[in-house]
mmCIF file of C-alpha atoms in Angstrom:
data_model
loop_
_atom_site.group_PDB
_atom_site.id
_atom_site.type_symbol
_atom_site.label_atom_id
_atom_site.label_comp_id
_atom_site.label_asym_id
_atom_site.label_seq_id
_atom_site.Cartn_x
_atom_site.Cartn_y
_atom_site.Cartn_z
ATOM 1 C CA UNK A 129 116.489 109.893 98.424
ATOM 2 C CA UNK A 130 113.747 111.975 99.692
ATOM 3 C CA UNK A 131 111.512 111.525 96.886
ATOM 4 C CA UNK A 132 112.128 107.795 96.090
ATOM 5 C CA UNK A 133 108.869 105.603 95.493
ATOM 6 C CA UNK A 134 108.788 102.681 97.605
ATOM 7 C CA UNK A 135 107.947 99.166 96.156
ATOM 8 C CA UNK A 136 105.986 97.017 98.632
ATOM 9 C CA UNK A 137 104.761 93.715 98.397
ATOM 10 C CA UNK A 138 102.059 91.723 100.205
ATOM 11 C CA UNK A 139 102.386 87.938 100.800
ATOM 12 C CA UNK A 140 100.299 85.300 102.469
ATOM 13 C CA UNK A 141 99.096 81.781 102.543
ATOM 14 C CA UNK A 142 95.717 80.728 101.432
ATOM 15 C CA UNK A 143 92.998 82.585 103.287
ATOM 16 C CA UNK A 144 95.112 85.182 104.958
ATOM 17 C CA UNK A 145 93.071 88.138 103.794
ATOM 18 C CA UNK A 146 95.580 89.605 101.331
ATOM 19 C CA UNK A 147 92.685 91.154 99.289
ATOM 20 C CA UNK A 148 91.109 92.812 102.263
ATOM 21 C CA UNK A 149 94.534 94.113 103.471
ATOM 22 C CA UNK A 150 95.733 95.230 100.460
ATOM 23 C CA UNK A 151 92.832 97.431 100.074
ATOM 24 C CA UNK A 152 93.441 98.805 103.471
ATOM 25 C CA UNK A 153 97.025 99.526 102.876
ATOM 26 C CA UNK A 154 96.263 101.189 99.659
ATOM 27 C CA UNK A 155 93.547 103.414 101.625
ATOM 28 C CA UNK A 156 95.870 104.087 104.439
ATOM 29 C CA UNK A 157 98.682 105.531 102.240
ATOM 30 C CA UNK A 158 96.344 107.465 100.222
ATOM 31 C CA UNK A 159 95.114 109.185 103.497
ATOM 32 C CA UNK A 160 98.697 109.961 103.965
ATOM 33 C CA UNK A 161 98.742 111.869 100.580
ATOM 34 C CA UNK A 162 100.966 108.983 98.867
ATOM 35 C CA UNK A 163 99.719 107.585 95.618
ATOM 36 C CA UNK A 164 99.964 103.577 95.853
ATOM 37 C CA UNK A 165 99.373 101.687 92.682
ATOM 38 C CA UNK A 166 98.024 98.130 93.362
ATOM 39 C CA UNK A 167 99.055 95.227 91.173
ATOM 40 C CA UNK A 168 99.411 91.578 91.447
ATOM 41 C CA UNK A 169 101.301 88.340 90.555
ATOM 42 C CA UNK A 170 101.171 86.345 88.233
ATOM 43 C CA UNK A 171 99.838 88.962 86.359
ATOM 44 C CA UNK A 172 99.980 93.044 85.972
ATOM 45 C CA UNK A 173 100.426 93.335 82.267
ATOM 46 C CA UNK A 174 98.577 91.650 79.506
ATOM 47 C CA UNK A 175 100.961 89.066 78.447
ATOM 48 C CA UNK A 176 101.559 88.319 82.372
ATOM 49 C CA UNK A 177 97.920 88.051 82.758
ATOM 50 C CA UNK A 178 97.996 85.521 79.842
ATOM 51 C CA UNK A 179 100.745 83.659 81.824
ATOM 52 C CA UNK A 180 98.675 83.947 85.149
ATOM 53 C CA UNK A 181 95.805 82.040 83.432
ATOM 54 C CA UNK A 182 98.330 79.208 82.270
ATOM 55 C CA UNK A 183 99.539 78.905 85.730
ATOM 56 C CA UNK A 184 96.302 78.751 87.847
ATOM 57 C CA UNK A 185 93.944 76.678 85.298
ATOM 58 C CA UNK A 186 93.089 73.269 86.699
ATOM 59 C CA UNK A 187 93.938 70.885 83.984
ATOM 60 C CA UNK A 188 94.605 66.890 83.386
ATOM 61 C CA UNK A 189 98.041 67.459 82.516
ATOM 62 C CA UNK A 190 100.584 67.606 85.113
ATOM 63 C CA UNK A 191 102.700 70.846 85.290
ATOM 64 C CA UNK A 192 106.218 70.088 85.617
ATOM 65 C CA UNK A 193 107.532 72.282 88.860
ATOM 66 C CA UNK A 194 110.386 73.659 86.861
ATOM 67 C CA UNK A 195 107.762 74.629 84.127
ATOM 68 C CA UNK A 196 105.811 76.253 86.666
ATOM 69 C CA UNK A 197 108.830 78.173 88.368
ATOM 70 C CA UNK A 198 110.209 79.504 84.891
ATOM 71 C CA UNK A 199 106.451 80.794 83.898
ATOM 72 C CA UNK A 200 106.373 82.670 87.066
ATOM 73 C CA UNK A 201 109.576 84.488 86.619
ATOM 74 C CA UNK A 202 108.462 84.958 82.827
ATOM 75 C CA UNK A 203 105.690 86.868 84.082
ATOM 76 C CA UNK A 204 107.505 88.760 86.789
ATOM 77 C CA UNK A 205 110.192 89.991 84.428
ATOM 78 C CA UNK A 206 107.460 91.452 82.250
ATOM 79 C CA UNK A 207 105.693 92.510 85.164
ATOM 80 C CA UNK A 208 108.811 94.671 86.450
ATOM 81 C CA UNK A 209 109.963 95.876 83.031
ATOM 82 C CA UNK A 210 106.539 97.102 81.665
ATOM 83 C CA UNK A 211 104.719 97.973 85.057
ATOM 84 C CA UNK A 212 106.506 98.079 88.405
ATOM 85 C CA UNK A 213 109.749 99.852 87.585
ATOM 86 C CA UNK A 214 108.314 102.237 84.992
ATOM 87 C CA UNK A 215 105.724 103.514 87.921
ATOM 88 C CA UNK A 216 108.615 103.727 90.548
ATOM 89 C CA UNK A 217 110.606 105.970 88.116
ATOM 90 C CA UNK A 218 107.818 108.376 87.897
ATOM 91 C CA UNK A 219 107.441 108.542 91.500
ATOM 92 C CA UNK A 220 104.372 106.329 91.933
ATOM 93 C CA UNK A 221 104.582 103.930 95.036
ATOM 94 C CA UNK A 222 103.625 100.310 94.281
ATOM 95 C CA UNK A 223 101.978 97.573 96.068
ATOM 96 C CA UNK A 224 102.117 94.053 94.676
ATOM 97 C CA UNK A 225 99.961 90.899 95.670
ATOM 98 C CA UNK A 226 102.915 88.715 95.830
ATOM 99 C CA UNK A 227 106.343 89.081 94.205
ATOM 100 C CA UNK A 228 109.562 86.928 94.305
ATOM 101 C CA UNK A 229 109.275 85.733 97.810
ATOM 102 C CA UNK A 230 106.328 83.543 96.684
ATOM 103 C CA UNK A 231 108.391 81.618 94.499
ATOM 104 C CA UNK A 232 110.930 80.703 97.100
ATOM 105 C CA UNK A 233 107.737 79.604 99.290
ATOM 106 C CA UNK A 234 105.595 77.929 96.825
ATOM 107 C CA UNK A 235 107.989 76.427 94.334
ATOM 108 C CA UNK A 236 110.978 76.263 96.624
ATOM 109 C CA UNK A 237 109.563 74.848 99.874
ATOM 110 C CA UNK A 238 106.053 73.759 98.405
ATOM 111 C CA UNK A 239 107.273 71.727 95.395
ATOM 112 C CA UNK A 240 110.763 70.958 96.757
ATOM 113 C CA UNK A 241 112.925 72.826 94.058
ATOM 114 C CA UNK A 242 116.458 73.866 94.971
ATOM 115 C CA UNK A 243 116.564 77.393 97.090
ATOM 116 C CA UNK A 244 119.982 77.794 95.133
ATOM 117 C CA UNK A 245 118.609 77.215 91.674
ATOM 118 C CA UNK A 246 115.670 79.540 92.478
ATOM 119 C CA UNK A 247 118.184 82.192 93.968
ATOM 120 C CA UNK A 248 120.371 82.111 90.899
ATOM 121 C CA UNK A 249 117.023 82.401 88.492
ATOM 122 C CA UNK A 250 115.976 85.309 90.772
ATOM 123 C CA UNK A 251 119.388 87.043 90.355
ATOM 124 C CA UNK A 252 119.372 86.502 86.541
ATOM 125 C CA UNK A 253 116.007 87.798 85.931
ATOM 126 C CA UNK A 254 115.607 90.462 88.471
ATOM 127 C CA UNK A 255 119.222 91.657 88.549
ATOM 128 C CA UNK A 256 119.077 92.341 92.394
ATOM 129 C CA UNK A 257 115.628 94.173 92.041
ATOM 130 C CA UNK A 258 113.321 93.569 95.095
ATOM 131 C CA UNK A 259 110.827 95.045 97.355
ATOM 132 C CA UNK A 260 111.549 97.713 99.874
ATOM 133 C CA UNK A 261 109.145 96.404 102.159
ATOM 134 C CA UNK A 262 107.300 92.987 102.420
ATOM 135 C CA UNK A 263 104.465 92.178 104.677
ATOM 136 C CA UNK A 264 103.830 88.404 105.166
ATOM 137 C CA UNK A 265 100.142 87.736 106.152
ATOM 138 C CA UNK A 266 100.879 84.763 108.677
ATOM 139 C CA UNK A 267 98.101 82.247 109.431
ATOM 140 C CA UNK A 268 97.776 78.915 110.514
ATOM 141 C CA UNK A 269 97.255 76.474 107.475
ATOM 142 C CA UNK A 270 94.113 75.011 109.106
ATOM 143 C CA UNK A 271 92.505 78.349 109.665
ATOM 144 C CA UNK A 272 93.407 79.526 106.309
ATOM 145 C CA UNK A 273 92.251 76.673 104.271
ATOM 146 C CA UNK A 274 88.982 76.876 106.175
ATOM 147 C CA UNK A 275 88.524 80.523 105.496
ATOM 148 C CA UNK A 276 89.816 79.847 101.846
ATOM 149 C CA UNK A 277 87.022 77.115 101.290
ATOM 150 C CA UNK A 278 84.039 79.716 101.998
ATOM 151 C CA UNK A 279 85.285 81.357 98.566
ATOM 152 C CA UNK A 280 84.830 80.725 95.027
ATOM 153 C CA UNK A 281 86.095 77.454 92.820
ATOM 154 C CA UNK A 282 89.584 76.932 93.992
ATOM 155 C CA UNK A 283 92.543 77.385 91.377
ATOM 156 C CA UNK A 284 95.279 74.826 90.931
ATOM 157 C CA UNK A 285 97.347 75.965 93.794
ATOM 158 C CA UNK A 286 94.543 76.262 96.380
ATOM 159 C CA UNK A 287 93.283 72.444 95.704
ATOM 160 C CA UNK A 288 96.863 71.038 97.409
ATOM 161 C CA UNK A 289 97.012 69.229 100.119
ATOM 162 C CA UNK A 290 97.564 70.641 103.915
ATOM 163 C CA UNK A 291 101.163 69.360 103.849
ATOM 164 C CA UNK A 292 101.926 71.546 100.700
ATOM 165 C CA UNK A 293 100.557 74.731 102.482
ATOM 166 C CA UNK A 294 102.745 73.804 105.803
ATOM 167 C CA UNK A 295 105.785 73.718 103.667
ATOM 168 C CA UNK A 296 104.982 77.032 101.861
ATOM 169 C CA UNK A 297 104.248 78.733 105.190
ATOM 170 C CA UNK A 298 107.630 77.324 106.479
ATOM 171 C CA UNK A 299 109.324 78.983 103.541
ATOM 172 C CA UNK A 300 107.957 82.429 104.259
ATOM 173 C CA UNK A 301 109.027 82.162 107.573
ATOM 174 C CA UNK A 302 112.312 80.986 106.768
ATOM 175 C CA UNK A 303 112.502 83.918 104.309
ATOM 176 C CA UNK A 304 111.362 86.360 107.228
ATOM 177 C CA UNK A 305 114.298 84.918 109.309
ATOM 178 C CA UNK A 306 116.618 85.707 106.383
ATOM 179 C CA UNK A 307 115.553 89.065 105.393
ATOM 180 C CA UNK A 308 114.333 90.757 108.886
ATOM 181 C CA UNK A 309 114.692 94.346 107.797
ATOM 182 C CA UNK A 310 112.559 94.127 104.471
ATOM 183 C CA UNK A 311 110.251 91.128 105.250
ATOM 184 C CA UNK A 312 107.843 91.520 108.492
ATOM 185 C CA UNK A 313 105.485 88.909 109.528
ATOM 186 C CA UNK A 314 101.882 90.012 110.506
ATOM 187 C CA UNK A 315 99.832 87.911 112.700
ATOM 188 C CA UNK A 316 96.750 87.476 110.483
ATOM 189 C CA UNK A 317 94.688 85.067 112.751
ATOM 190 C CA UNK A 318 92.647 87.884 114.319
ATOM 191 C CA UNK A 319 89.774 90.056 113.534
ATOM 192 C CA UNK A 320 90.137 92.471 110.586
ATOM 193 C CA UNK A 321 90.483 95.396 112.972
ATOM 194 C CA UNK A 322 93.475 93.627 114.882
ATOM 195 C CA UNK A 323 95.056 92.500 111.488
ATOM 196 C CA UNK A 324 95.039 96.067 110.271
ATOM 197 C CA UNK A 325 96.400 97.523 113.693
ATOM 198 C CA UNK A 326 99.373 95.474 113.227
ATOM 199 C CA UNK A 327 99.583 96.409 109.649
ATOM 200 C CA UNK A 328 99.434 100.182 110.595
ATOM 201 C CA UNK A 329 102.351 99.836 113.355
ATOM 202 C CA UNK A 330 104.722 98.406 110.419
ATOM 203 C CA UNK A 331 103.704 101.221 108.030
ATOM 204 C CA UNK A 332 104.273 104.000 110.530
ATOM 205 C CA UNK A 333 107.714 102.729 111.451
ATOM 206 C CA UNK A 334 108.360 102.751 107.643
ATOM 207 C CA UNK A 335 107.477 106.209 107.029
ATOM 208 C CA UNK A 336 109.120 107.383 110.176
ATOM 209 C CA UNK A 337 112.362 105.766 109.150
ATOM 210 C CA UNK A 338 111.963 107.028 105.393
ATOM 211 C CA UNK A 339 111.582 110.346 106.785
ATOM 212 C CA UNK A 340 114.639 110.096 109.224
ATOM 213 C CA UNK A 341 116.599 108.839 106.414
ATOM 214 C CA UNK A 342 115.837 112.090 104.232
#
């Protein structure tokens, strides 16, 4: 469809530079005359933001991995139904800082939950809805954690150990192998300019393909 709005998700391990890249992508599309609405997960709506606070807060009580997963999807369903899909239907392009690939990486590979169970939950909650394009900012865990340590107080996920984040990275790379047409791996280990050049190359290809399809 010529006027079909695209849904893009941006993924990355800790310290990969998602915030900087998201701002760049938004400005890049706007320079092309395309309105791009930015949002985030968990969050994006008032209820989903409340769930975000529950998920990220440091606490004494151990959060069960299944509880974490279900809260993620509760937030995601609200986000989709009340924000993402309505914007897409209006013709607004949308970019989300994380989406469902994060659950496979963090709760599946990171927490060790069964991937088949997550897949079933994903199908039940999203009914096949997924991003048209996903950019995964890939960086070594050691470098990412070094960068992340220079930021503000870490949340409940950011205090996990290196073994957890290595598993998360493997999860993302596995997803990229399984969905090569949608999920593009971007080397995020270089300078900001180098990373933005790699992102630009992917975005230009996406626009060219969309134009040819029309």
